[in-house]
Coordinates of C-alpha atoms in Angstrom, one line a residue:
X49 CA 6.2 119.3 -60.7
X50 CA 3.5 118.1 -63.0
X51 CA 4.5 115.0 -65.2
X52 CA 2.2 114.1 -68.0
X53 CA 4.2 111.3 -69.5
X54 CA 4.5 107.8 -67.7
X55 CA 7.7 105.8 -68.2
X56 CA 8.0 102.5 -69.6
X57 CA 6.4 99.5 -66.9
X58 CA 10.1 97.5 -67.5
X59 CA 11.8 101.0 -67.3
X60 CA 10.5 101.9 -64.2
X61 CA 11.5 98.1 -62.6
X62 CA 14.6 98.3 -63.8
X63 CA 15.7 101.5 -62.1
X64 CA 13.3 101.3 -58.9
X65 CA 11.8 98.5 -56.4
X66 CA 7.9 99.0 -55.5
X67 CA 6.6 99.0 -51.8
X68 CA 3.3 99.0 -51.7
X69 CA 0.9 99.3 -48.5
X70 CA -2.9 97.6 -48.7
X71 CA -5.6 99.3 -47.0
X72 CA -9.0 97.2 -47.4
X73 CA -12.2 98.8 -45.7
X74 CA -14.7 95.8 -45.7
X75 CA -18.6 97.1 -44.4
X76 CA -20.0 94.4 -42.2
X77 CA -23.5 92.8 -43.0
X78 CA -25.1 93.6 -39.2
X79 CA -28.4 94.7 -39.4
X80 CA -27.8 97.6 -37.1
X81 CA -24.8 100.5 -37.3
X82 CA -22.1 100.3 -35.1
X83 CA -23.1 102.4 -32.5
X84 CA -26.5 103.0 -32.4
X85 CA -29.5 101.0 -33.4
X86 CA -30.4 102.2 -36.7
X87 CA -30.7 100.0 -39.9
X88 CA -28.5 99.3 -42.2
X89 CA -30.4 97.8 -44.9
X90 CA -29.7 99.5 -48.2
X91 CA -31.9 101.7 -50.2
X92 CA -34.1 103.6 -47.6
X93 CA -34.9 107.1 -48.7
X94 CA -32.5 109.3 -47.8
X95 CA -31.6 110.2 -44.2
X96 CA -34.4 108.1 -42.6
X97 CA -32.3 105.7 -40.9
X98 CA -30.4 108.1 -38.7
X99 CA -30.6 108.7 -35.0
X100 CA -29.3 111.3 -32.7
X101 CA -26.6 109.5 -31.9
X102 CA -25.3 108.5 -35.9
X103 CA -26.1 112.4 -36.2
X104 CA -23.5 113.2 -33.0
X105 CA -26.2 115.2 -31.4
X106 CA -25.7 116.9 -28.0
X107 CA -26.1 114.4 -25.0
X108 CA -26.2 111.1 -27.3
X109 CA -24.1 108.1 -26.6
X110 CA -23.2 105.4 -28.2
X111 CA -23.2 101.8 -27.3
X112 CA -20.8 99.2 -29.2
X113 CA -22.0 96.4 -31.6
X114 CA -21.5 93.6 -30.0
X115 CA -21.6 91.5 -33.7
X116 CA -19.7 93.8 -34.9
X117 CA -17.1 93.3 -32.7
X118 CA -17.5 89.4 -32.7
X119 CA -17.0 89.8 -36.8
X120 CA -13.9 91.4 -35.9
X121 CA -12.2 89.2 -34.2
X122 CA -13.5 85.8 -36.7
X123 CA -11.8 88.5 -39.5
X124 CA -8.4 88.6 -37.1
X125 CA -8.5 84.6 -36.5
X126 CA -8.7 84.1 -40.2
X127 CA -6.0 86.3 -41.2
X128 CA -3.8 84.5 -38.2
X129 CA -3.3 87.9 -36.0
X130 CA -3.5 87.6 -32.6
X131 CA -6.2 89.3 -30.5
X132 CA -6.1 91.9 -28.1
X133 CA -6.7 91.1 -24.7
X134 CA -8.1 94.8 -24.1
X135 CA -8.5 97.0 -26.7
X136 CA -10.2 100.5 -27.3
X137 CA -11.9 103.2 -29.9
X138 CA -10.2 106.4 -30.2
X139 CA -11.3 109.8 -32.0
X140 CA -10.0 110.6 -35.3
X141 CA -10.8 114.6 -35.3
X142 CA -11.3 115.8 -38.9
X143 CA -13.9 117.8 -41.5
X144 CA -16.1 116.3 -43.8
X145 CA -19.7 117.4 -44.6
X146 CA -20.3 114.0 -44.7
X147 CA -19.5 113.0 -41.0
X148 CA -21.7 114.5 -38.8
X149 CA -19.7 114.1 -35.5
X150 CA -16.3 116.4 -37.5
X151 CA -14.9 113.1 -35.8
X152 CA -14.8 109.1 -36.5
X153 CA -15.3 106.9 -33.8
X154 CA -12.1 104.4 -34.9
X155 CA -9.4 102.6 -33.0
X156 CA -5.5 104.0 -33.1
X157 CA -2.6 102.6 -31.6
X158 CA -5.0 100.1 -30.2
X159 CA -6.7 97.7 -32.8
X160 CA -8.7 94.6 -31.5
X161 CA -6.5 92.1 -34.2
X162 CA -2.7 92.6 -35.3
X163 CA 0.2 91.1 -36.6
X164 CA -1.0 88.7 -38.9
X165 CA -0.7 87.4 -42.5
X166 CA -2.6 86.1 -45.4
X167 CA -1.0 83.6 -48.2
X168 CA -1.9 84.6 -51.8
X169 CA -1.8 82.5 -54.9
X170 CA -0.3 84.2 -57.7
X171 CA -1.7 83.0 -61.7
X172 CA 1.1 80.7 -62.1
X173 CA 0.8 78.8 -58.6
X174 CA 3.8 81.1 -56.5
X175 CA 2.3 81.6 -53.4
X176 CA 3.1 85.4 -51.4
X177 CA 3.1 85.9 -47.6
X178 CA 1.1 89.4 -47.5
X179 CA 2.2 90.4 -43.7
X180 CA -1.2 91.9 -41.8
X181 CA -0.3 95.3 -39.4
X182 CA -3.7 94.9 -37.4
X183 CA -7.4 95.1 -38.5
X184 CA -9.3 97.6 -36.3
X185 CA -13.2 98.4 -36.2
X186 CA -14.3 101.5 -36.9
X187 CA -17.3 103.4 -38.8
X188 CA -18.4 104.5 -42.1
X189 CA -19.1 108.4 -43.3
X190 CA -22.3 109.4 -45.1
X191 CA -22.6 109.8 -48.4
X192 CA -21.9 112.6 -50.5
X193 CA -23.8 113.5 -54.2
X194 CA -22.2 116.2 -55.8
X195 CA -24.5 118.3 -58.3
X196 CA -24.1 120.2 -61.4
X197 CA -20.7 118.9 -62.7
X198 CA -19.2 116.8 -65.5
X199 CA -17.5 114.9 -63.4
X200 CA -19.8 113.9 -60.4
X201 CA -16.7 114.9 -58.0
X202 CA -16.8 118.6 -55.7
X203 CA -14.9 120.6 -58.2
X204 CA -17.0 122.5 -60.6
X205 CA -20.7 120.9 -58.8
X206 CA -22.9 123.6 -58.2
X207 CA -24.0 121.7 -54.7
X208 CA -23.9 118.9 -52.4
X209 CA -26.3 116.7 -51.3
X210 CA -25.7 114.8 -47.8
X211 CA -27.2 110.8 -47.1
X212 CA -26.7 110.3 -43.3
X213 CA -28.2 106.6 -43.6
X214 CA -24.6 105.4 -44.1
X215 CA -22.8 107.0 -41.4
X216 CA -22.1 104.5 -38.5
X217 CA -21.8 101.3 -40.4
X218 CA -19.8 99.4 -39.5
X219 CA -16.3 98.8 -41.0
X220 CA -13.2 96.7 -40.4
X221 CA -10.4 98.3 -41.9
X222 CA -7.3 96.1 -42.5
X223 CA -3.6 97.5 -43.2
X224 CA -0.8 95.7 -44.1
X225 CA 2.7 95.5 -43.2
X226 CA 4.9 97.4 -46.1
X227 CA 4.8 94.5 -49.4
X228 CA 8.5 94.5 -49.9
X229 CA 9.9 91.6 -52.5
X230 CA 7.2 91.6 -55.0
X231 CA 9.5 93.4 -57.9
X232 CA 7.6 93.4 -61.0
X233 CA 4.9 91.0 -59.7
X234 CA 3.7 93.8 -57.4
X235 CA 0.7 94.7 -59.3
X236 CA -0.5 91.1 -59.3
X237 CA 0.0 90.7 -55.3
X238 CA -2.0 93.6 -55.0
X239 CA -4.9 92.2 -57.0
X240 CA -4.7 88.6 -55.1
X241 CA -4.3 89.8 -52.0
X242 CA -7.7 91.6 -52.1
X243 CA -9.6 88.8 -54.3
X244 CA -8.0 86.0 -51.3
X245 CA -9.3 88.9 -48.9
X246 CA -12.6 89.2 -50.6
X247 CA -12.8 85.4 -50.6
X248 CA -11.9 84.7 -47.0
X249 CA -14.6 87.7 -46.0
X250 CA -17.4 86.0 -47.8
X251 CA -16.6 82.9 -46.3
X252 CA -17.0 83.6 -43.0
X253 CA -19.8 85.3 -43.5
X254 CA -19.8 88.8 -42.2
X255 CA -19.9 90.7 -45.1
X256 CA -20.9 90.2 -49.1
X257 CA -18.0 92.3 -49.7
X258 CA -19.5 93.6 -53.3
X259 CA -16.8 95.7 -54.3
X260 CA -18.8 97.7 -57.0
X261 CA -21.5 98.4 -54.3
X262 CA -19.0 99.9 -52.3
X263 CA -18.9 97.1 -49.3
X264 CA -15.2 96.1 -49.9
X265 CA -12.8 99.2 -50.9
X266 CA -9.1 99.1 -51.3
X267 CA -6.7 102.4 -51.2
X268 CA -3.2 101.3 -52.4
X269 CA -0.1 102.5 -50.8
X270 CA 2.7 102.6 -53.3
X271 CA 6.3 104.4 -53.0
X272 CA 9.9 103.7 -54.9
X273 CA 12.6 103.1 -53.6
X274 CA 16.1 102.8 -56.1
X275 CA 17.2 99.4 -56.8
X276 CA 19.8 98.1 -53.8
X277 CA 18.5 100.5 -51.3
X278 CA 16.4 100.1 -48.0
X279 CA 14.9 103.6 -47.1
X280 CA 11.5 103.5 -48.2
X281 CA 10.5 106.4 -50.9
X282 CA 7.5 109.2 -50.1
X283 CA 4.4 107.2 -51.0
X284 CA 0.8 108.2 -52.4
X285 CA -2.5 107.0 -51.7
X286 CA -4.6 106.2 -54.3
X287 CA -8.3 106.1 -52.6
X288 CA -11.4 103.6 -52.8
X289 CA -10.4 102.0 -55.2
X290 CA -13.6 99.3 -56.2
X291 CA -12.3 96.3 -58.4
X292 CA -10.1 93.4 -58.6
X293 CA -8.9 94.5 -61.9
X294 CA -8.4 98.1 -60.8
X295 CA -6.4 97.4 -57.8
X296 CA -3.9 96.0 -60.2
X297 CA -3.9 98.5 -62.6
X298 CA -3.7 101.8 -60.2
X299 CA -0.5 100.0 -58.6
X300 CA 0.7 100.1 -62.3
X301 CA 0.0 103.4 -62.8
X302 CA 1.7 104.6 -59.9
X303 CA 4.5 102.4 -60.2
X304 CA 5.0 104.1 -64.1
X305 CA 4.4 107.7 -62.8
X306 CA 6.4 107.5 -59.5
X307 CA 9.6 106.5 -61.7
X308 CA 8.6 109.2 -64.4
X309 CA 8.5 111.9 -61.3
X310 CA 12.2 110.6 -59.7
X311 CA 13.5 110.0 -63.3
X312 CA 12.7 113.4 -64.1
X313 CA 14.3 115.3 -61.0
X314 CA 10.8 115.7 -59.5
X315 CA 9.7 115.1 -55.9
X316 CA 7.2 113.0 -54.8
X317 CA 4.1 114.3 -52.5
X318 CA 2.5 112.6 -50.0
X319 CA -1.1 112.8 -51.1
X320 CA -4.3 110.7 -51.6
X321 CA -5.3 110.1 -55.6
X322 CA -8.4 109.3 -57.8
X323 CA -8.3 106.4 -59.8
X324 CA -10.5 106.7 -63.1
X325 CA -11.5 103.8 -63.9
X326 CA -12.0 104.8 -67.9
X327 CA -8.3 105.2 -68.5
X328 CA -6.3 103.6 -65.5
X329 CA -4.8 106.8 -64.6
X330 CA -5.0 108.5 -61.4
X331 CA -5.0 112.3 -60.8
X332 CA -4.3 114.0 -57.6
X333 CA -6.9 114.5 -54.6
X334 CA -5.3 116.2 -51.3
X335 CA -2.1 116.4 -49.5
X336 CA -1.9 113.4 -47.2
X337 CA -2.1 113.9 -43.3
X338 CA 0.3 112.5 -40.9
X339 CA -1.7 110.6 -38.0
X340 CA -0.8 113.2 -35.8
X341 CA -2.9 115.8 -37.5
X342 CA -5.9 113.8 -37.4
X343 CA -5.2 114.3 -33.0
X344 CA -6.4 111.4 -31.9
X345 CA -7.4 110.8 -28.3
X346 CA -9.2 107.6 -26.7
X347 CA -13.1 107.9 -27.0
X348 CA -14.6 109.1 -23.2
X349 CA -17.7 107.6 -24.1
X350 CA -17.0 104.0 -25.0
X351 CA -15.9 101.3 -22.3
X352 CA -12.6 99.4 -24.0
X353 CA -13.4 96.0 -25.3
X354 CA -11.8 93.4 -23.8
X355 CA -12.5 90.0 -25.1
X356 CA -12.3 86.9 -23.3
X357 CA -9.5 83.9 -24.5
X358 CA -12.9 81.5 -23.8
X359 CA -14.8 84.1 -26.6
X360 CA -12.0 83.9 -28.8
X361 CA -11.3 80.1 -28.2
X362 CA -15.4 79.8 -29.0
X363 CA -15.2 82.2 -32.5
X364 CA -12.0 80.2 -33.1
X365 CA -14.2 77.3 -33.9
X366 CA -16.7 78.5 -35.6
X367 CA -13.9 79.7 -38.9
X368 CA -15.4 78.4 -41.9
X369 CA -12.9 75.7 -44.1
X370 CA -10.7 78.8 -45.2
X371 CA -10.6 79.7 -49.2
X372 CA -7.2 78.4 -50.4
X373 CA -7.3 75.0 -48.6
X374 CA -11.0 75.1 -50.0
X375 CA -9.9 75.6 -53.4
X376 CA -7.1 72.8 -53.5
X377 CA -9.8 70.3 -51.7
X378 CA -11.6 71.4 -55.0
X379 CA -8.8 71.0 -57.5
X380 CA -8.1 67.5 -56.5
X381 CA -11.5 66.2 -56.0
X382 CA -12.5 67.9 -59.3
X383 CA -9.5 66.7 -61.2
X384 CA -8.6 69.9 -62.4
X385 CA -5.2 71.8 -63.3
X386 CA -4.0 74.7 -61.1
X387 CA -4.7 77.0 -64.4
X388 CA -8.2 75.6 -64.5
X389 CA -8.7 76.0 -61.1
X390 CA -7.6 79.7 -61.9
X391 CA -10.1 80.3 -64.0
X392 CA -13.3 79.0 -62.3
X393 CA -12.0 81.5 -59.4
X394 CA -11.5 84.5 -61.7
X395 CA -15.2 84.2 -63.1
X396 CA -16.7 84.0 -59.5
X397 CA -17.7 80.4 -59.9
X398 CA -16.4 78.3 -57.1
X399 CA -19.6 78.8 -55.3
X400 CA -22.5 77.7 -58.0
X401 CA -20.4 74.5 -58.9
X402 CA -20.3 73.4 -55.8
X403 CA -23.8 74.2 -55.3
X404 CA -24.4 72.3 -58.6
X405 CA -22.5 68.9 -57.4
X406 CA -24.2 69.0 -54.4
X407 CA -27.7 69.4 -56.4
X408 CA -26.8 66.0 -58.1
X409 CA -24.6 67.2 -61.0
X410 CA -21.2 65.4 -62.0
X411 CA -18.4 68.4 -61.5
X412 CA -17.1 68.1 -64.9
X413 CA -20.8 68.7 -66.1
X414 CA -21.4 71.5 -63.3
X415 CA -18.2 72.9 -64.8
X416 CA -18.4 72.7 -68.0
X417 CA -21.9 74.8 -68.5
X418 CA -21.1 77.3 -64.8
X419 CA -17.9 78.3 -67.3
X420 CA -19.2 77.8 -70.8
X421 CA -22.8 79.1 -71.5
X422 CA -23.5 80.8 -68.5
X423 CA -20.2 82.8 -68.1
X424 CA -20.4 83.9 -71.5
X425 CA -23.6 85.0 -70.9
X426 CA -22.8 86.7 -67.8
X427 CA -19.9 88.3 -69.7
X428 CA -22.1 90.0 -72.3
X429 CA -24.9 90.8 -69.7
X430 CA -22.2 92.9 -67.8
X431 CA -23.2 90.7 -64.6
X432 CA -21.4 88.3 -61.8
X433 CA -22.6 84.7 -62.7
X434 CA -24.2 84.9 -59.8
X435 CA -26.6 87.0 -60.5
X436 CA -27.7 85.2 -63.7
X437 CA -31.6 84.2 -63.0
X438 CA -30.5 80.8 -63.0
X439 CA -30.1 78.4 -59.8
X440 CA -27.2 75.6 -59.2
X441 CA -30.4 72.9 -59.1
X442 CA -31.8 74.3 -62.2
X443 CA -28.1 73.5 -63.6
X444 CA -28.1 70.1 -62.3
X445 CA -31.6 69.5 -64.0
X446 CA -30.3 70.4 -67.1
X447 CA -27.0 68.2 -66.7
X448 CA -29.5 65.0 -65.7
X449 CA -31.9 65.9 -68.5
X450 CA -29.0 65.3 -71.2
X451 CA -27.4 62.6 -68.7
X452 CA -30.6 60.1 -69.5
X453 CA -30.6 61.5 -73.4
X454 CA -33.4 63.7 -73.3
X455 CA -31.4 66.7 -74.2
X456 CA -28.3 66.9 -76.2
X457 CA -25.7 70.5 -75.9
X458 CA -27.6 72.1 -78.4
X459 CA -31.1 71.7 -76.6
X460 CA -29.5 72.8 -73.2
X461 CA -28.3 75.3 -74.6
X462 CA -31.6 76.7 -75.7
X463 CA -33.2 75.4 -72.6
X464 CA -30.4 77.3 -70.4
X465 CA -31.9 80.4 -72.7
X466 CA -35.4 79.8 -71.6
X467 CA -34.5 79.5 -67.9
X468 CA -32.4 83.2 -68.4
X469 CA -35.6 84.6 -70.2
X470 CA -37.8 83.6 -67.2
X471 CA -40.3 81.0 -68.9
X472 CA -40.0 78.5 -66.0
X473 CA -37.4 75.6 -64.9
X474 CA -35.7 73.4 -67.3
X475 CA -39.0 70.6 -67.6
X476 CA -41.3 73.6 -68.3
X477 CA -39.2 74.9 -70.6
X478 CA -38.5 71.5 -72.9
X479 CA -42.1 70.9 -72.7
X480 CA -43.5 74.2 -73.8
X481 CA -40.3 74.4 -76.7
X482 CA -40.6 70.9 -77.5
X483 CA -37.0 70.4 -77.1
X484 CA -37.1 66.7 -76.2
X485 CA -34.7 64.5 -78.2
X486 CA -36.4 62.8 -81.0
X487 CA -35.2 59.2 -80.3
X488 CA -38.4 56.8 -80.8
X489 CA -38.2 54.5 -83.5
X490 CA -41.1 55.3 -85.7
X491 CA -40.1 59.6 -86.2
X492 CA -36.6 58.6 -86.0
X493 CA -37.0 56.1 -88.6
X494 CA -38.4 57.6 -91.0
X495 CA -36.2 60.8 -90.9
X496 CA -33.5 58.1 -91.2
X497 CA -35.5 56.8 -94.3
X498 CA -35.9 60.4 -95.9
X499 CA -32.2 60.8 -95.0
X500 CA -31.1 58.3 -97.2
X501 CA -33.1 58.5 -100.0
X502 CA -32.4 62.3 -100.5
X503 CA -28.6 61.6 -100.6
X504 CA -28.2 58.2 -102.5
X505 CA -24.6 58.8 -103.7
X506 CA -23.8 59.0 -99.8
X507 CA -25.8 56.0 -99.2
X508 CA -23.9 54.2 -101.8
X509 CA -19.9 55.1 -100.6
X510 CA -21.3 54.0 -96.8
X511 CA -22.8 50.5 -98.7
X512 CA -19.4 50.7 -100.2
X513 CA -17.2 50.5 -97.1
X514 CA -16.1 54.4 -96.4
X515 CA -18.5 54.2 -93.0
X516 CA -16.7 57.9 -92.4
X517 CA -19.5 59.2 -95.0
X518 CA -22.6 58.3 -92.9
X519 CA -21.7 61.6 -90.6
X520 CA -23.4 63.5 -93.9
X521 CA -26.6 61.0 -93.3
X522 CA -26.4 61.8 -89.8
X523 CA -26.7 65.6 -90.0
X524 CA -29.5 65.3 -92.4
X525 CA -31.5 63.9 -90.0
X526 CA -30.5 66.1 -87.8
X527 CA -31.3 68.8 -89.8
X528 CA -34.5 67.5 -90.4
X529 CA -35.0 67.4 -87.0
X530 CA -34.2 70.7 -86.0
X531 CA -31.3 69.1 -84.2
X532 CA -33.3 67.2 -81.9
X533 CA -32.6 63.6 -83.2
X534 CA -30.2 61.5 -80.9
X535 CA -27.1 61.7 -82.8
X536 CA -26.0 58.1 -81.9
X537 CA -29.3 56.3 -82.7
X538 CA -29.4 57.9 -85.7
X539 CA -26.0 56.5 -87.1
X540 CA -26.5 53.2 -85.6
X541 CA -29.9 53.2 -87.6
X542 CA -28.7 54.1 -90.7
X543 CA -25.7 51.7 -90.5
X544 CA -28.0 48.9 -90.3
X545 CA -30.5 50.0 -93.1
X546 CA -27.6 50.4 -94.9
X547 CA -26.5 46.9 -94.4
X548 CA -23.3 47.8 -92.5
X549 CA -21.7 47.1 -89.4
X550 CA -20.6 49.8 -87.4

């Protein structure tokens, strides 16, 4: 049955437990595809980084990655599964106009990393055991461009386009055990679990996981089961879904329209689902297949990996310092709350802090602008703060410029603009704006002078003992200065023209 209205969130919680399944495809950064030499830089015309063997032509065989297979297993270490001593790829036999072999090359019952788990922090500090079935190596599709509809999707396209360039990336795809025990929370495990996941893959490395460029893709698993019961419900699969924010809110969705469905009498079918990222709904794609209809059978033309315990021992060492122990290394040495530490995650700026300490800056400085100017900036550019045309050592200029008094917040600020606008690095910039603090005696002093003669009734109530008043004398001068006078020379100068101790 069709239901078009959604149940209440606390409704659906009250009546029903969530049990959700994670399904994270991360494309590795090697420069070559898994199984054949071609490129896999982005951006090439279309189909001109194929080979016969990407293409599955007649008598072409393929020959494993070897760092692909390496970024496997450091992806398997950090997520504390244990790795296969011998493990193999397997044929996953299906049709798609945008996999040239009607099969992908994959790994089955047989996964080169299993049985392992990742700790998530939750907003207000609860930490959540996410339970890891296996990470296996497989390879990407092509990609398809649909033409001629409203939508961009198959249905009502007048015809397809095909991109080959794509097909035999490689991928690491990485299930979860069933999430049992999140409750109402389950929507917010979803979303940290892929932002640790995300974390954890750009620390070691092996991928730059951009969700919105499609090199980290999540499908959530998500079924109801009735309060006080154990047998899992019928579950959907909501597919490639390509945000932090949008995990979270298709595990909602389904949550509210999986209780709607069994509230209502209805059934629930196994099927895969679009999210839309416009509304946060999701609509339905295809009936879901069973693993046994995709007949899998070991791949005859691939020799089964089998790593060594010295390899592993070796990759074992080289695990980067791993996210959350990163991040509470940070906290303390920053002198930051777990809320504040929070934040700087959720705008992407762990990274260009540190980068900004280690350029010289203090971190509350580094902090303070990373998460002030520049992430409201990057907030109405539509951007990562990452991607601002700003460096962490063109930050740390900036925080040393108003360190020895030559710029005050104001003048950063404008300075920070000039950077963004691309008129040079912060010395350039306060040279060609003149943006210098005016703190020399003579131009100081006689903007002091002016100050207090255009405002004599101030003048007289400082004279007169209410020293509160001279902050009007100050911002005349600093109005007069186009707000480049230092603040606290100024004051202290006017005090003692005044004839008043400060």
């Amino acid at each position: 049955m069709t239901v078009t209205e959604l149940v209440s969130y606390d409704e659906a919680l009250a009546s029903y437990d969530p049990v959700m399944g994670l399904e994270v495809h991360v494309e590795l950064g090697t420069r070559t595809k898994m199984f054949c030499g071609c490129s896999t830089e982005l951006g090439a015309e279309a189909n001109s980084q194929v080979c016969p063997t990407c293409l599955g032509l007649p008598g072409a065989l393929p020959v494993v990655n070897k760092a692909g297979v390496e970024s496997a297993i450091r992806i398997g270490l950090a997520l504390n599964c244990r790795i296969a001593d011998w493990c193999r790829f397997a044929r996953k036999n299906y049709f798609y106009p945008d996999m040239p072999k009607n099969f992908q090359t994959s790994q089955y019952d047989e996964p080169i990393a299993f049985d392992g788990y990742l700790d998530v922090q939750l907003e207000d500090g609860e930490v959540f055991r996410v339970e890891i079935e296996r990470a296996h190596m497989e390879e990407d599709t092509g990609k398809s461009t649909h033409v001629g509809g409203a939508t961009g999707r198959i249905h009502g396209a007048s015809h397809s386009l095909l991109d080959y360039n794509r097909a035999g990336i490689p991928l690491i795809e990485i299930v979860t055990k069933p999430i049992v025990g999140a409750g109402e929370r389950a929507p917010e495990v979803a979303k940290a679990y892929v932002a640790e996941l995300r974390e954890l893959i750009k620390a070691l490395g092996v991928s730059e996981a951009r969700m919105e460029m499609g090199q980290m893709r999540c499908d959530v698993n998500l079924s109801l089961r009735p309060q006080g019961t154990e047998k899992f419900g019928t579950r959907s699969e909501t597919k490639n879904v390509n945000s932090l924010r949008s995990v979270e809110r298709a595990a909602r969705f389904e949550i509210q329209r999986h209780a709607a469905v069994l509230s209502s009498g209805g059934t629930i079918i196994q099927e895969t689902r679009h999210f839309h990222e416009d509304d946060g709904s999701t609509t339905s794609g295809r009936v879901k297949e069973e693993a046994e209809d995709y007949r899998y059978f070991p791949e005859p033309d691939l020799v089964p990996v089998a790593p060594s315990r010295e390899w592993v021992e070796e990759l074992r060492g080289t695990l980067p310092e791993l996210p959350r122990v990163r991040r509470m290394r940070l906290r303390e040495e920053w002198g930051i709350s777990e809320h504040e530490m929070q934040s700087v995650l959720n705008a992407g700026a762990v990274d260009p802090i540190v980068a900004t300490v280690d350029a010289g800056a203090p971190a509350d400085q580094a902090r303070k602008w990373w998460m002030g100017e520049l992430a409201r900036r990057a907030n109405e550019d539509g951007v990562e703060l990452t991607a601002l045309p700003i460096t962490p050592e063109q930050v740390a200029r900036i925080c040393a410029l108003v360190a020895e008094g030559s710029l005050n917040d104001k003048l950063a600020r404008q300075t920070i603009e000039g950077v963004l606008a691309g008129e040079g690095g912060p010395d350039e910039i306060v040279e060609k704006r003149g943006l210098k603090i005016v703190s020399d005696e003579g131009a100081l002093g006689t903007a002091v002078d002016e100050a207090i003669a255009g405002n004599p009734g101030i003048a007289e109530k400082v004279r007169g003992g209410k020293i509160q008043a001279a902050g009007a004398l100050v911002g005349a001068v600093m109005k007069a200065t186009r707000g480049q006078a230092d603040a606290g020379r100024a004051r202290q100068m006017i005090l003692e023209k005044l004839g008043v101790e400060g």
